[in-house]
Every structure is written in C-alpha cells, then in structure tokens.
Short mmCIF file of C-alpha atoms in Angstrom, two decimals:
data_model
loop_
_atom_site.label_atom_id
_atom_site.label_comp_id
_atom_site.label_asym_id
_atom_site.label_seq_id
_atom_site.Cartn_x
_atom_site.Cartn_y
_atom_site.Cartn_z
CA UNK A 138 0.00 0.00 0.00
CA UNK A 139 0.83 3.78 -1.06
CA UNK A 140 3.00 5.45 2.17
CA UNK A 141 4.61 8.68 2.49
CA UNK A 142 4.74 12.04 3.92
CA UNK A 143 1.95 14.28 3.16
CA UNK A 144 1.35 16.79 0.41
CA UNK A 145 -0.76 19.90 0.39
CA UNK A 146 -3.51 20.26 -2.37
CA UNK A 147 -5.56 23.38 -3.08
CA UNK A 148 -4.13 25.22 -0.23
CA UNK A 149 -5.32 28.61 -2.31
CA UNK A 150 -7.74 28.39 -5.24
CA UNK A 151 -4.55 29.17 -7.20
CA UNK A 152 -3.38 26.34 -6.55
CA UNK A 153 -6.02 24.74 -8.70
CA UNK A 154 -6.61 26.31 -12.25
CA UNK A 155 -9.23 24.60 -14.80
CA UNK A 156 -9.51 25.93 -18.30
CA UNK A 157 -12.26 24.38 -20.15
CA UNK A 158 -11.44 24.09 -24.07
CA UNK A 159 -14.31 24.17 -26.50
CA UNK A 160 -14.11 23.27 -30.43
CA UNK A 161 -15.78 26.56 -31.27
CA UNK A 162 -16.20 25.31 -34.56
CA UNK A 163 -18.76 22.84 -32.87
CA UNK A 164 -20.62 25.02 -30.74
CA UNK A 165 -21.29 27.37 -33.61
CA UNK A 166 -25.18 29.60 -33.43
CA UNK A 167 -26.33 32.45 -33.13
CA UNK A 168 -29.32 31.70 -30.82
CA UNK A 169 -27.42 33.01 -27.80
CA UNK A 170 -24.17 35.34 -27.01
CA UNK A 171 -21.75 33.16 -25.62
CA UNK A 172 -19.72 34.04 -21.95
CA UNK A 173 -16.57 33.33 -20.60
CA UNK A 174 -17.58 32.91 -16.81
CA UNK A 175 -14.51 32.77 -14.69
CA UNK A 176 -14.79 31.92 -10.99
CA UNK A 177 -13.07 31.49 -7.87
CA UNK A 178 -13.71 29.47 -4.71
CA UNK A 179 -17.48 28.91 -5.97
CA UNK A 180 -19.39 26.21 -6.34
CA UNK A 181 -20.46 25.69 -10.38
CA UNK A 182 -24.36 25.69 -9.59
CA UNK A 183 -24.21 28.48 -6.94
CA UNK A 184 -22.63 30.54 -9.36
CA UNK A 185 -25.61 29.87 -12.00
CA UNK A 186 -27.92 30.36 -9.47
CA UNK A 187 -26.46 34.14 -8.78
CA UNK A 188 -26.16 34.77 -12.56
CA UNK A 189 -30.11 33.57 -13.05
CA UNK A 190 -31.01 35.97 -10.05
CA UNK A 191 -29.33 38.86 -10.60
CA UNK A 192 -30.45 39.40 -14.23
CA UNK A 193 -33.71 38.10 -13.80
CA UNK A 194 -32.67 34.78 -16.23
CA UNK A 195 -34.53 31.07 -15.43
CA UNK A 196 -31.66 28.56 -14.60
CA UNK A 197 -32.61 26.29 -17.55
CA UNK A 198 -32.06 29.13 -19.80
CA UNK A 199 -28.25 28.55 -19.15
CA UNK A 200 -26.70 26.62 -20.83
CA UNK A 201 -23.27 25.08 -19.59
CA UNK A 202 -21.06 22.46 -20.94
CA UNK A 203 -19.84 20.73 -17.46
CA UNK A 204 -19.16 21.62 -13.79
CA UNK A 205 -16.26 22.57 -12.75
CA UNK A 206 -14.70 22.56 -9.11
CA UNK A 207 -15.10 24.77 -6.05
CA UNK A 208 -12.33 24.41 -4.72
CA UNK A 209 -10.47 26.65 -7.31
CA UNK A 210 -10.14 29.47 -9.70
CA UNK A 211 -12.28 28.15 -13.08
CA UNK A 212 -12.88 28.96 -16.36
CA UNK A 213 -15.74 27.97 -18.74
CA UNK A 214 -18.27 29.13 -20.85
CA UNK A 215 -22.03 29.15 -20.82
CA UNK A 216 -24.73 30.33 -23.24
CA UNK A 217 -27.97 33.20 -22.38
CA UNK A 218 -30.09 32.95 -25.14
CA UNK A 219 -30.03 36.75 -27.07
CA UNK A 220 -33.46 37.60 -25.79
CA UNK A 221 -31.94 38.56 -22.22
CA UNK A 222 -29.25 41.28 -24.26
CA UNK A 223 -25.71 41.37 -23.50
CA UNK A 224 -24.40 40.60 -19.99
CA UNK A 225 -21.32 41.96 -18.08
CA UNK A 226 -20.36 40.71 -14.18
CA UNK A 227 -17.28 42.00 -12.74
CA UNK A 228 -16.72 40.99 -9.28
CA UNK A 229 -14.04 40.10 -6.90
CA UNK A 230 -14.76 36.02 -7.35
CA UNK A 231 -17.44 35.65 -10.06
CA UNK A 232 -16.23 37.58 -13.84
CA UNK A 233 -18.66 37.22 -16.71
CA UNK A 234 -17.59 38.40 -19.91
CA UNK A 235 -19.24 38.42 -23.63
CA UNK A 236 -17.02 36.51 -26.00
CA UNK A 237 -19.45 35.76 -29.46
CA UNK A 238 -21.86 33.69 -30.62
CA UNK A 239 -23.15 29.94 -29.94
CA UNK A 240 -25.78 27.69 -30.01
CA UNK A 241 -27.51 26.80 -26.41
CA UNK A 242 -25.02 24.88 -24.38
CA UNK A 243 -25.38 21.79 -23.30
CA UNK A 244 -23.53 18.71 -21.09
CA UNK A 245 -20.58 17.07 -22.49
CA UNK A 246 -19.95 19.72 -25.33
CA UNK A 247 -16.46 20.30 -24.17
CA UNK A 248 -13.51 18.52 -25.52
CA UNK A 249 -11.59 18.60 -22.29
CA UNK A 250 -9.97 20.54 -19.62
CA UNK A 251 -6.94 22.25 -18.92
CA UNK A 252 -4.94 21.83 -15.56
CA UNK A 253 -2.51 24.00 -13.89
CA UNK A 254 -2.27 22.65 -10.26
CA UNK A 255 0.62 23.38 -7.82
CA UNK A 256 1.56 20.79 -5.23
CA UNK A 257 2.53 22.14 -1.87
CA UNK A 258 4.66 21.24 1.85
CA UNK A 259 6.47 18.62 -0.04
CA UNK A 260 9.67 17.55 2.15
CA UNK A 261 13.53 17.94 0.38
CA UNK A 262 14.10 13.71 0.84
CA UNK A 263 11.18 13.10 -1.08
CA UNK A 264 11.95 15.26 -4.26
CA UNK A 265 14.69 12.16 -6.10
CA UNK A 266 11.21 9.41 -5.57
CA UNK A 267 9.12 12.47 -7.39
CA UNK A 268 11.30 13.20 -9.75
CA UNK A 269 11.30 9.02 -10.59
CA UNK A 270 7.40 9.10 -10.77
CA UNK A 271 7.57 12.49 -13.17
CA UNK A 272 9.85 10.66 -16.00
CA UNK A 273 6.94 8.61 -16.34
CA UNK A 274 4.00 10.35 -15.95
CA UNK A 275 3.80 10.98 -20.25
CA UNK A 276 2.24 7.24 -20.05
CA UNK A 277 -0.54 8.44 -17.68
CA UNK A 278 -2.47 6.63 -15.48
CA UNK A 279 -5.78 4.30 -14.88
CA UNK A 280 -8.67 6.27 -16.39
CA UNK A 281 -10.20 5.94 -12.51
CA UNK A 282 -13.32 7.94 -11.14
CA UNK A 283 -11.70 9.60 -8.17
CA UNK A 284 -13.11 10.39 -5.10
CA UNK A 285 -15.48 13.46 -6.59
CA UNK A 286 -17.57 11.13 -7.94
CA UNK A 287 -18.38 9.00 -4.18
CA UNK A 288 -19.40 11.63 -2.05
CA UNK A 289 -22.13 9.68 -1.23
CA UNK A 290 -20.35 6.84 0.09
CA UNK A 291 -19.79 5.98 3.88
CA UNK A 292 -17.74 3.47 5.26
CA UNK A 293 -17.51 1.37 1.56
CA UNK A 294 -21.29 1.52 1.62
CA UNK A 295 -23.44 2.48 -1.47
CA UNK A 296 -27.06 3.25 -1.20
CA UNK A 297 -27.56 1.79 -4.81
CA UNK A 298 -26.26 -1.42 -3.48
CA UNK A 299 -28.08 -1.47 -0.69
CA UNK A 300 -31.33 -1.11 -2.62
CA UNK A 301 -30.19 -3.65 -5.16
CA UNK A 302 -29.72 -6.41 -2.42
CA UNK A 303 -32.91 -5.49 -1.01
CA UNK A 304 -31.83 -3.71 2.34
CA UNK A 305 -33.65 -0.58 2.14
CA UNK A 306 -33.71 0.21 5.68
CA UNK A 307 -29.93 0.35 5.36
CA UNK A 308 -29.89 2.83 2.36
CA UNK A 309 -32.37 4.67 4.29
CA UNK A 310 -30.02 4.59 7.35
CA UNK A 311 -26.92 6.13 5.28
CA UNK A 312 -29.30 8.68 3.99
CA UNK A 313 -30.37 9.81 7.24
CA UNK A 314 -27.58 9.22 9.32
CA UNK A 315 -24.42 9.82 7.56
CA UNK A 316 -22.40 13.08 6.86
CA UNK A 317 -20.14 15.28 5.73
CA UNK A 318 -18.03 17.44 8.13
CA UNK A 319 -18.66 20.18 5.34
CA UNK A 320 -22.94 20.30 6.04
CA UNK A 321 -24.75 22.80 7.87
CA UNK A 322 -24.54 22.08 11.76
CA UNK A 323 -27.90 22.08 12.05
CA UNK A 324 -28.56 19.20 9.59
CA UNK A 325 -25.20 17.06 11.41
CA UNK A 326 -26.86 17.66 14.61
CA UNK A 327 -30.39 16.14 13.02
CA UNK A 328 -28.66 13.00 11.69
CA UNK A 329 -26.75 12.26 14.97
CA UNK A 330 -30.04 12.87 17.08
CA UNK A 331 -31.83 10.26 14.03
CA UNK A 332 -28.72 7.62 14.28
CA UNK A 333 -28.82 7.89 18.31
CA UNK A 334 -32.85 7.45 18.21
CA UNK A 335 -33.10 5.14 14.96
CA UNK A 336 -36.72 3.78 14.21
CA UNK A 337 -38.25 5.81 16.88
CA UNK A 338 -40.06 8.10 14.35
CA UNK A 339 -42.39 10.01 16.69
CA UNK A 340 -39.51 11.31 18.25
CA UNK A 341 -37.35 12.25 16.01
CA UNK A 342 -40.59 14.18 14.54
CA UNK A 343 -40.82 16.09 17.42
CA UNK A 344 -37.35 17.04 17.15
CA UNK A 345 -37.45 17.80 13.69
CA UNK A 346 -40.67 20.19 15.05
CA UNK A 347 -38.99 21.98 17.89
CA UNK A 348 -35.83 22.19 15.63
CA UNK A 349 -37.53 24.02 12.63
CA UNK A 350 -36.18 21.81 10.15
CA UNK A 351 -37.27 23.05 6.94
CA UNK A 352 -34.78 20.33 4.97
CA UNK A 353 -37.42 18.88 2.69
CA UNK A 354 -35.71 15.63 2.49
CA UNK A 355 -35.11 14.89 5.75
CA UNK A 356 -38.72 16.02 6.73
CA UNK A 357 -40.58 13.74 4.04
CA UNK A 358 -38.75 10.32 4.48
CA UNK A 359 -38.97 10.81 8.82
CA UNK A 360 -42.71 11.84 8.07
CA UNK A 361 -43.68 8.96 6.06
CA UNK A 362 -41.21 6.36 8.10
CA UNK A 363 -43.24 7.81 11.02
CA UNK A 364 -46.65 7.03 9.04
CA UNK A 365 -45.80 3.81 7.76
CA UNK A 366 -42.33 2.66 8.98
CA UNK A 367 -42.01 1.25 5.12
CA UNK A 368 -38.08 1.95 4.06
CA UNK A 369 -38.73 1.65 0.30
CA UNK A 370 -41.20 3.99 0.30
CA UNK A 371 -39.37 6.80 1.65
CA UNK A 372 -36.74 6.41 -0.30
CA UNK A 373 -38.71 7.42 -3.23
CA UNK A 374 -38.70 10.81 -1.16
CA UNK A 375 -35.37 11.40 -3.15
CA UNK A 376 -34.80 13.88 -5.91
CA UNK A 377 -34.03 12.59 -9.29
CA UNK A 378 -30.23 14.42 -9.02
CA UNK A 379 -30.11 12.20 -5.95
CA UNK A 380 -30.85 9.05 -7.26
CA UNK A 381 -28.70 9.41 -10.86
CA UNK A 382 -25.86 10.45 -8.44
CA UNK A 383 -26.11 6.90 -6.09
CA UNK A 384 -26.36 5.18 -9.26
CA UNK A 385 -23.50 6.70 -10.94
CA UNK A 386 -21.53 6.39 -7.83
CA UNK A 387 -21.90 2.44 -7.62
CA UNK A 388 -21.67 2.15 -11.40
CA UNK A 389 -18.14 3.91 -11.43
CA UNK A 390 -16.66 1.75 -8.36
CA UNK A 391 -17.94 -1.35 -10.75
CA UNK A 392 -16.09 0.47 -13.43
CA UNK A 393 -12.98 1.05 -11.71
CA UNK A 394 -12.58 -2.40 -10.12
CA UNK A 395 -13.05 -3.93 -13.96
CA UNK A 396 -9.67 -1.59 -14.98
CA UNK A 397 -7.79 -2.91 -11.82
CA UNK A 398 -8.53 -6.42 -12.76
CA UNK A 399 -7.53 -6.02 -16.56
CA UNK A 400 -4.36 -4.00 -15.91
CA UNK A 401 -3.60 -7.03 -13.78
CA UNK A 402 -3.32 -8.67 -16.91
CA UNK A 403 -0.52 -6.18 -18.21
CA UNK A 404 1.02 -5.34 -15.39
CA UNK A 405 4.31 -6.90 -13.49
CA UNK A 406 3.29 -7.13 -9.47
CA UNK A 407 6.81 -5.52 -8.94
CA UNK A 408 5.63 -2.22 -10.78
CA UNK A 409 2.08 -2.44 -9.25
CA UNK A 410 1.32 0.39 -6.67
CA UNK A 411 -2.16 0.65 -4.68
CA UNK A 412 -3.09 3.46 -3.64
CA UNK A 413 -6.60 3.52 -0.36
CA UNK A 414 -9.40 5.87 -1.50
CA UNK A 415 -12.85 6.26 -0.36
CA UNK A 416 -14.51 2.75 -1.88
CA UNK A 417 -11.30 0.75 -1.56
CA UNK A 418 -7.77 0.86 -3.64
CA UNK A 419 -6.46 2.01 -6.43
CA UNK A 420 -3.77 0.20 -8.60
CA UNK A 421 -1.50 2.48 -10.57
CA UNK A 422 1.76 1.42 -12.42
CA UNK A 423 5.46 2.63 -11.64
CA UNK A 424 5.82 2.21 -15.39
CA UNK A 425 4.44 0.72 -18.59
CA UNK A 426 6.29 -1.43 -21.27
CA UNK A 427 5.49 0.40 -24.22
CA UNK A 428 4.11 -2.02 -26.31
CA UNK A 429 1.55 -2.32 -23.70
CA UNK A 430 0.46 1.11 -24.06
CA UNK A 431 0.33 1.01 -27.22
CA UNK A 432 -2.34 -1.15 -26.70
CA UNK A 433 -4.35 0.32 -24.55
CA UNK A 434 -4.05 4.26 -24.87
CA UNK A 435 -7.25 4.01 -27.01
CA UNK A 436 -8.77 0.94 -25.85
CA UNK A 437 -12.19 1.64 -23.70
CA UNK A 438 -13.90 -0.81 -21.36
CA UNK A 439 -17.96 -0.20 -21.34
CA UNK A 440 -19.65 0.69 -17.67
CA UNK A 441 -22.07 -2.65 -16.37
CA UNK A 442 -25.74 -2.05 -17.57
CA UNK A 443 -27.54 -5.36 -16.97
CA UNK A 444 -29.42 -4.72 -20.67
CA UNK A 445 -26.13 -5.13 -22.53
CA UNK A 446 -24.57 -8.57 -23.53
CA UNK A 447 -20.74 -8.70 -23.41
CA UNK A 448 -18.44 -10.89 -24.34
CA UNK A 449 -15.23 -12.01 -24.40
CA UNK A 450 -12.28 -10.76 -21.86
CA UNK A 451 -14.70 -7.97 -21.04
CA UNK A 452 -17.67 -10.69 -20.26
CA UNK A 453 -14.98 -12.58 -17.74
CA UNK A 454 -14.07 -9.21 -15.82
CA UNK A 455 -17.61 -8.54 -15.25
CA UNK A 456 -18.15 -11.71 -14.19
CA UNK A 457 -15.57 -12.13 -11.87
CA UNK A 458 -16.10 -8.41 -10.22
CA UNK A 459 -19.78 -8.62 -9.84
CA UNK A 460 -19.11 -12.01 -8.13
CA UNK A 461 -16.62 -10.10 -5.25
CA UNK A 462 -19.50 -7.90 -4.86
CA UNK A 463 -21.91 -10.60 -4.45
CA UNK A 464 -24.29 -9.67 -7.16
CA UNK A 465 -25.65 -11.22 -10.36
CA UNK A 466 -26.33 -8.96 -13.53
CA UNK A 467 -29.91 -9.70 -13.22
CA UNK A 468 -29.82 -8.53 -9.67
CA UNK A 469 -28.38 -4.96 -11.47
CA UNK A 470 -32.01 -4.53 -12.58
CA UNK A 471 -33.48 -4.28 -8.93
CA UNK A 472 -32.55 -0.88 -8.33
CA UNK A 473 -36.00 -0.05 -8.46
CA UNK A 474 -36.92 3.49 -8.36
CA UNK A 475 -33.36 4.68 -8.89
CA UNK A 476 -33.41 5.03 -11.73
CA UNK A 477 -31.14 2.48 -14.14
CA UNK A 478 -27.39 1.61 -15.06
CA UNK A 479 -26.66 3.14 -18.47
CA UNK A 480 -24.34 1.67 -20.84
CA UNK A 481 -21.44 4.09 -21.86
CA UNK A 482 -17.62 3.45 -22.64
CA UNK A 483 -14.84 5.18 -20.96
CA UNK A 484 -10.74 5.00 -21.98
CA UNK A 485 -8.84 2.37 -20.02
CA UNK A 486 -6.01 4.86 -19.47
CA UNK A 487 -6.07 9.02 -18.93
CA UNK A 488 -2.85 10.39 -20.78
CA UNK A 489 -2.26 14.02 -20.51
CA UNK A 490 -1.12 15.99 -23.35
CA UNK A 491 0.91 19.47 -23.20
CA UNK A 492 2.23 18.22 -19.98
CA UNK A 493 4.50 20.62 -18.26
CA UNK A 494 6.56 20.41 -15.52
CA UNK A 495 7.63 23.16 -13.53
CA UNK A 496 10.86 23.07 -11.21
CA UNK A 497 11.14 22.25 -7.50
CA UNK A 498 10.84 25.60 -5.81
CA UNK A 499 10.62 26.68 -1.83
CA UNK A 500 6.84 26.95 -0.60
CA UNK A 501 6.12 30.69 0.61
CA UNK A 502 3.11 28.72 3.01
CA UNK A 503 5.57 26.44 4.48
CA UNK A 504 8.61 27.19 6.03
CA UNK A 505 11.35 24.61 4.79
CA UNK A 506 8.82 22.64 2.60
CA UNK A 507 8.87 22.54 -1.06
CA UNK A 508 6.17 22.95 -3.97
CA UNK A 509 6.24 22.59 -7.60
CA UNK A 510 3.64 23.05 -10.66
CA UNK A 511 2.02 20.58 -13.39
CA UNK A 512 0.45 21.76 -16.47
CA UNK A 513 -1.72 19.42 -18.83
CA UNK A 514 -4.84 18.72 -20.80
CA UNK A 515 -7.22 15.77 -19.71
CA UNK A 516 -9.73 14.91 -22.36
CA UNK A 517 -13.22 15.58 -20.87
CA UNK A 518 -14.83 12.90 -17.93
CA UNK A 519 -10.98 12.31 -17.00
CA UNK A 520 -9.63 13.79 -13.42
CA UNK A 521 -6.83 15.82 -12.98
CA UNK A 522 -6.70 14.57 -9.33
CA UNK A 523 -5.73 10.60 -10.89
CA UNK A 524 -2.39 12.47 -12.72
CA UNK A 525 -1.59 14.16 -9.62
CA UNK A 526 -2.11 10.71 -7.15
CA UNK A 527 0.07 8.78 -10.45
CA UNK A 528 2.62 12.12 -10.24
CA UNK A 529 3.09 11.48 -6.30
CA UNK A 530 2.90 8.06 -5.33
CA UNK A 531 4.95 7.39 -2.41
CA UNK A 532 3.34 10.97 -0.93
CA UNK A 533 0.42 11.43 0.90
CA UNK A 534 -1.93 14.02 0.28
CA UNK A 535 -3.32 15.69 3.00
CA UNK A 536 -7.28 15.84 2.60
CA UNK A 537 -9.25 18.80 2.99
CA UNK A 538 -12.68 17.70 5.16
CA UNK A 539 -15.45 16.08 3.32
#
C-alpha cells in the first residue's frame, strides 16, 4: 500500500486552475451570445444560481457544458439565449464576460480541460522518488473515477447497493444518518439525534418540530417512516439528481474495479502500486512497457448495464467483479426506483497531453517545505486529481474535510 509524507492540495484556489477548451467550430449559433464565466472558490451551480437571479434569467435558460470545481479558480463558458441582451459581471470572485456567438449549451460539449495545479509542503528527501514518478507520468495513469464522484459513500457503503440487495432500511439509514463534516450544523446535529434514536419516528418528529427543520428531504422520508415505517417507500422521497448520483456512484466503483482487474493482466506485481481511497484501492503502475500502451491508450472498457450482452475478456471481468460484490447482472435490474445503469464506454487509461513540468521551488506557506507546478490537458470525464495521485505516489496528500 501507497505510504509517504503528506502533500498539500488546493491550499489557495490558485493552486487549482481549470480551463475548459471548447471546439468553437462545434458550438457554432447564433441563438445566444456566448460568456466566458470565470470563478473562484465557488461552487459551479451556486454561481448559475447568482447569474439567473441577478439578471432576472430562469436557470434552464443557461446553458453550460460541465461543472467545474469549487475548490479553485475556473474557467468555462455558458450560453444566455439573445433575448436577455448582453451581460457583463465584474466581481471580486465571479467575472462574466461576452465573448461571441453559440448555439444553447449543453452537457458534455467540451472537448476537455486544462490543468494547472501546484503541489505544496512537499519535504527535500522526497523530491529524487518524485522526480522518478515524473519521467513517467507521459504514459498516464488508470482512467479511474476519483473520489469526486463517491461523495455519497460511507464506510464502503453504497445506497444503490443497498437497494439492489434489497436492504432498504440500510440505504435509508446512510441517507439519514451519515455526513459530511462540510454540512450545515444544524442538519449534522439532526442525523446524529436520528442515528442515536433510529426507528423511533415520533420522536425524532418532534425534534425535527422543535428544531424548525425546513430540509425537505429529511422532513418527508422521517414523516412517512413515522406514518408507515415502510423503508422503500421513503426512499422514493429522493430527488431525481439524488438518485442518478447513487447510481452513478456504484456504477463507477464497478467500473474502476473492472480496470484494476484487466491492468492485472498487463502489469508486473513488482511495478504495481495501490493506492486507499474512499470505496477501496487504487492500482497504478510505476511504469508501462510500451508495447503495452500502445495497446491500450485508445482501448475503452464499457460501464455494467444489466441490458447489454458482453463478451469475451470484457464478459470474464464482469463476471468475476460482480461475483466479489456478491451480485448477479440480473440482480443490477433491482434498483427499483433509482433510476437504471446506463451503458457508456470510458478510456482504459487518462494520458495528458501538453504536460509541463515546472521546477522544485521553496513553498512561501511552508517554512522549509517545497512545492512545484504541473500543467496538462485531460480529455473531458478524465480527473486531474488521478495524474496528480500517479505524479506522487509514495506521498500522501493531505485531505481537505469532506
């Protein structure tokens, strides 16, 4: 397993640039003006939301190509249909600027993002093991789903699983008694009084009551749990963003288990590196033969929908992962009201291109610590945080609070 001294991450939102690039050519129009929306230290859909309220504009009316992270100073663009006339926003953490013409935005229109991310508190003795990892960091890493993407996991637990295997009272339980050390106090305070008093609904009703919970979530599944004590049924209390996001979060874990068990095939155990994360381990490679990959740089590996037939080496991964989990393919299709697993295919490895790599220089935030920058390009859906964890194995990173 991964071991090292710790490294600082985002200690400043300039520590964390994102550039989204566009093919302009492809998100030609001239229904709406086109903006360059440039933020810092704000989260993607608060920002909309502020936009949409300040010049009187309904959210769906902006259009947006992804989301981009809080946690950081951001740049992407978004589309205001021409009816609303030309926009300007000029303020100390939110810039909005008219750049042409476009058609209406929508998901997954970007080609990809650029990265400019500065690694901090990094100790002198660990610079020569860095430097190793940096030679070969131009043949990437697994194409993983990092830790973004399971914020809605506790203790290895999934609330899509849960439902799947039939223990609804247990997805209800994460739901109501799990959290993040980032939520409001008042709804940590709710979900420790719930956990503390679980199944006695009348009273945590009465707290909920005295408390003036106005949580809508919270207040619908404890009402009807109080009215008929019937799990399943308050789950369907949950939004539709909810439910795509358990989903996604289970299918993606599935997903990243499948890589770790084909690069197995490719491989050496001498150059294989695991690294924990929130759902288990990562494997990443010291180094790849390069006829290896050659063969996979552009090879993709589908997500598990239980409506697709596979075959093949693909058909024996699936197999063999879904039976660590404890789960048939058929079972896949008893997640009920959550919606469903949706086929897609994803690149087996993330390679960054225009990679750049600054020089070791002494940290102005910590004394006698060191910090150094990495530019690249990640082709959209991939995470910059995978090439950074690849960069700086052997180091940990010291994790802001969930």
């Amino acid at each position: 397993m991964c071991r090292g001294v710790f490294m600082k991450l985002r200690m400043k939102p300039e520590d964390f640039i994102v550039e989204e690039i566009v093919d302009f050519n492809k998100i030609s129009g001239d229904r709406c003006y086109l903006y360059k929306l440039t933020k810092r230290n704000i989260e993607c859909l608060k920002a909309f939301s502020y936009i949409s309220k300040k010049f009187k504009i309904p959210l769906r009316d902006i259009g947006y190509c992804g989301l981009k992270d809080r946690h950081a100073l951001t740049t992407q663009y978004i589309s205001i249909p021409k009816k609303y006339g030309k926009l300007s926003l000029d303020e100390p953490n939110l810039k909005l600027e008219l750049v042409g013409e476009s058609k209406f935005l929508l998901l997954g229109d970007l080609e990809g993002n650029r990265f400019t991310i500065t690694v901090r508190g990094l100790k002198k003795d660990d610079i020569p093991k860095i430097k190793e990892n940096l030679k070969y960091l131009e043949f990437g890493a697994p194409n993983y789903f990092d830790s973004q993407r399971f914020g809605s996991v506790f203790d290895k637990k999934f609330i899509a699983k849960e439902v799947i295997k039939g223990n609804y009272e247990e997805a209800v339980k994460i739901l109501l008694t799990k959290y993040k050390k980032s939520e409001k106090k008042i709804i940590k305070d709710l979900k420790r009084f719930i956990a503390k008093n679980w199944g006695d609904w009348d009273k945590v009703w009465k707290y909920i009551k005295e408390n003036n919970i106005k949580a809508r979530l919270y207040v619908n599944m404890v009402k009807e749990l109080k009215k008929s004590n019937d799990y399943k049924k308050a789950l369907s209390y949950v939004d539709d963003r909810l439910k795509k996001i358990f989903v996604a979060a289970y299918q993606s874990y599935l997903w990243n288990e499948c890589i770790k068990e084909l690069l197995n095939k490719y491989i050496p155990e001498e150059d294989r590196v695991y690294y924990e994360y929130e759902c288990g381990t990562f494997m990443f490679y010291k180094k790849m033969d390069i006829e290896v990959f050659d063969t996979l740089k552009d090879k993709k590996f589908p997500t598990i929908a239980p409506d697709i037939e596979y075959g093949g080496d693909e058909k024996k991964i699936i197999e063999e992962i879904l039976k660590r989990e404890g789960i048939t393919m058929e079972d896949l299709n008893n997640i009920g009201g959550l919606g469903r697993f949706i086929y897609n295919e994803r690149k087996i490895l993330s390679v960054p291109k225009n990679l750049k790599i600054g020089e070791f220089e002494e940290d102005e935030l910590n004394k006698g610590k060191y910090k150094i920058t990495l530019s690249y390009e990640l082709e959209k859906g991939s995470y910059a945080t995978i090439i950074i964890k690849r960069a700086f194995l052997g180091v940990k990173t010291k994790k802001r609070k969930r």
